[in-house]
XYZ file of C-alpha atoms in Angstrom:
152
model
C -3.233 3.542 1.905
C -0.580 5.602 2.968
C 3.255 4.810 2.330
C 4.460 5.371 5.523
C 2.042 2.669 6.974
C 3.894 -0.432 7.980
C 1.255 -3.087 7.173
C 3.732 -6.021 6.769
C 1.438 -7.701 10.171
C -1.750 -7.753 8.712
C -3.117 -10.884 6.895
C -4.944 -10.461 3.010
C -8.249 -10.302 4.142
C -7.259 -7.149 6.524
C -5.566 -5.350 4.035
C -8.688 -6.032 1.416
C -10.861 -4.252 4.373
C -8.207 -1.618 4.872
C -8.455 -0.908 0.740
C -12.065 -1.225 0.839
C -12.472 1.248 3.690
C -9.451 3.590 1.766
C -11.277 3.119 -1.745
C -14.878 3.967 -0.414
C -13.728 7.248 1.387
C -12.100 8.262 -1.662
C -14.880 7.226 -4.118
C -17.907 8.732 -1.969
C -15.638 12.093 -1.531
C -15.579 11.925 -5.453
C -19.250 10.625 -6.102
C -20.446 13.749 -3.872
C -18.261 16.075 -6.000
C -19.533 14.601 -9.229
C -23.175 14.791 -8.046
C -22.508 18.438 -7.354
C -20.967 19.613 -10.718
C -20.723 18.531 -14.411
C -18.826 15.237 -14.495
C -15.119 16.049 -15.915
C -12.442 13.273 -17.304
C -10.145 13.079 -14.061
C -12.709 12.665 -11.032
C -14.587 10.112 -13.551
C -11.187 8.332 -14.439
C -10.201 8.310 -10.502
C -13.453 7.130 -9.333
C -13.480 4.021 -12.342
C -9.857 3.518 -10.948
C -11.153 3.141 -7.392
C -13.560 0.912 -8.411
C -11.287 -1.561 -10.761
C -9.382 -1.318 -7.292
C -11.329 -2.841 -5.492
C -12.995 -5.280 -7.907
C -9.288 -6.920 -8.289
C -8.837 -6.397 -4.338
C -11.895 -8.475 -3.620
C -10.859 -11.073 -6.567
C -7.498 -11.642 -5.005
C -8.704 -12.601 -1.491
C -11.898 -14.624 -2.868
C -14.956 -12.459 -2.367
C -16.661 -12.731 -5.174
C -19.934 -10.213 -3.791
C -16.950 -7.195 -3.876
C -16.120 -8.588 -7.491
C -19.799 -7.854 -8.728
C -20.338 -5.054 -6.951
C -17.139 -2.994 -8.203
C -17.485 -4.449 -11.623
C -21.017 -3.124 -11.759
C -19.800 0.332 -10.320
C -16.809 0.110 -12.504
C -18.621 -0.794 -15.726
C -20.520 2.450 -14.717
C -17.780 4.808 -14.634
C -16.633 3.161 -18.022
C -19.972 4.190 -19.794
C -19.559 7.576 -18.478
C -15.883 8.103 -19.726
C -16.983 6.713 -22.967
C -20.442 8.697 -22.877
C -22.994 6.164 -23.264
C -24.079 7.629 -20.367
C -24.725 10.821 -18.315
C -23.617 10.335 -14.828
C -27.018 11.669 -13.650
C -27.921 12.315 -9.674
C -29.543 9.496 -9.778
C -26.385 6.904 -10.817
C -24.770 8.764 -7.913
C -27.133 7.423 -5.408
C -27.216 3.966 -6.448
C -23.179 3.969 -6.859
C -23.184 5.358 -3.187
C -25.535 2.771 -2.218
C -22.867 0.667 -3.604
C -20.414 1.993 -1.587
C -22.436 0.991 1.767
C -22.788 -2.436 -0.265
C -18.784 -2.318 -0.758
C -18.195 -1.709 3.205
C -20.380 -4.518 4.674
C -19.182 -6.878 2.165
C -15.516 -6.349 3.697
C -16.808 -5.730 7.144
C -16.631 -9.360 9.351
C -19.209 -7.822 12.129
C -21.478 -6.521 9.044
C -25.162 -8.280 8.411
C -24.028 -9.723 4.779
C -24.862 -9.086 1.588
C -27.552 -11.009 -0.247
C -27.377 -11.966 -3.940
C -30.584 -10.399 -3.864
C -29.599 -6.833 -2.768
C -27.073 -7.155 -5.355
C -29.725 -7.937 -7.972
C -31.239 -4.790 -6.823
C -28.035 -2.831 -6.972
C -27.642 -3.759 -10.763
C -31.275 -2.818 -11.252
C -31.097 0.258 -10.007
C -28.291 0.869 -11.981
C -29.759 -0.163 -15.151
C -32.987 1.890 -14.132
C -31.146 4.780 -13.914
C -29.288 4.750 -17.273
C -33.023 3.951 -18.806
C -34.435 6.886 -16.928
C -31.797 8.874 -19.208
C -32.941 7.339 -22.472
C -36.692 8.630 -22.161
C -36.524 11.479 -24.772
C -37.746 14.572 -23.921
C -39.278 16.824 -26.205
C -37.789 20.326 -26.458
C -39.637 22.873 -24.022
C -40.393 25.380 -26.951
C -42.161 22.404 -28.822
C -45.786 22.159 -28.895
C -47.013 19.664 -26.608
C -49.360 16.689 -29.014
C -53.080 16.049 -27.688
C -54.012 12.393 -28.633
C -57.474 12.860 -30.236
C -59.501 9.419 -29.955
C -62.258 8.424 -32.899
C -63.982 5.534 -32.008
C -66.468 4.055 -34.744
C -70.241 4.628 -34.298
C-alpha cells in the first residue's frame, strides 16, 4: 500500500482485502519473473515476504483459509531459499493458483473457498516438489533394458 494513502476510514477486514489485492499483484508480477529466469535470493526473499504478509494479515482479522494458504505458499518460498527445492515451472503454477485462491478468500462477492480446494492446493504443491525428486539419469548414460527369465 502506498504511504500517501489515507486509509484511517476503512475497517480491518478492508484493509486485509486492500493487502491481499497489493500482495497478490506484487507476488504474481514476481512469480511470472521467477518462472521466466533462474530463481535468484531477492525476488525469492520478496515473494516469501509477500506471502508471510499476508499469512499474518489474514491471522489478524480471523481468516484462517488466507492463513493456510500463505503458509503453504510461504513454506514454499522457504524451501527454495534454503534449496530443498527447485522453484520449478510447475511450483509457479500452483503458487499462482494460490494467488487466485488468496483473492477470493478476501473477496466478500467471491464463490468461497472450500477446505477441499485447499487440500488440492497443498497437493499440488507437494506433487510438484516430488516431480523434482524423480532422478534422472544423465543423457550420455546408457539407457538399462530389463531382461525377464521366467522358469520353464
Amino acid at each position: 500500500m502506498s504511504g500517501d494513502d489515507d486509509l484511517s476510514h476503512l475497517s480491518l477486514l478492508e484493509l486485509y482485502r486492500e493487502e491481499t489485492r497489493t500482495q497478490t499483484q506484487a507476488l504474481s508480477e514476481r512469480l511470472l519473473v521467477l518462472e521466466a529466469r533462474e530463481p535468484d535470493a531477492a525476488a525469492l526473499d520478496a515473494c516469501m515476504r509477500a506471502a508471510h504478509s499476508l499469512k499474518g494479515a489474514a491471522r489478524i482479522v480471523g481468516v484462517p483459509r488466507g492463513v493456510d494458504i500463505a503458509g503453504r505458499m510461504e513454506e514454499c518460498f522457504v524451501a527454495a531459499q534454503a534449496g530443498t527445492i527447485a522453484l520449478s515451472a510447475a511450483h509457479v503454477d500452483v503458487l499462482l493458483a494460490g494467488v487466485d485462491l488468496l483473492l477470493r478468500v478476501a473477496d466478500p462477492d467471491a464463490p468461497p473457498v472450500s477446505a477441499a480446494e485447499i487440500d488440492a492446493f497443498a497437493l499440488a504443491l507437494r506433487s510438484a516438489d516430488a516431480a523434482q525428486a524423480v532422478p534422472v539419469a544423465p543423457a550420455s548414460a546408457p539407457v538399462p533394458t530389463a531382461v525377464l527369465c521366467w522358469p520353464k
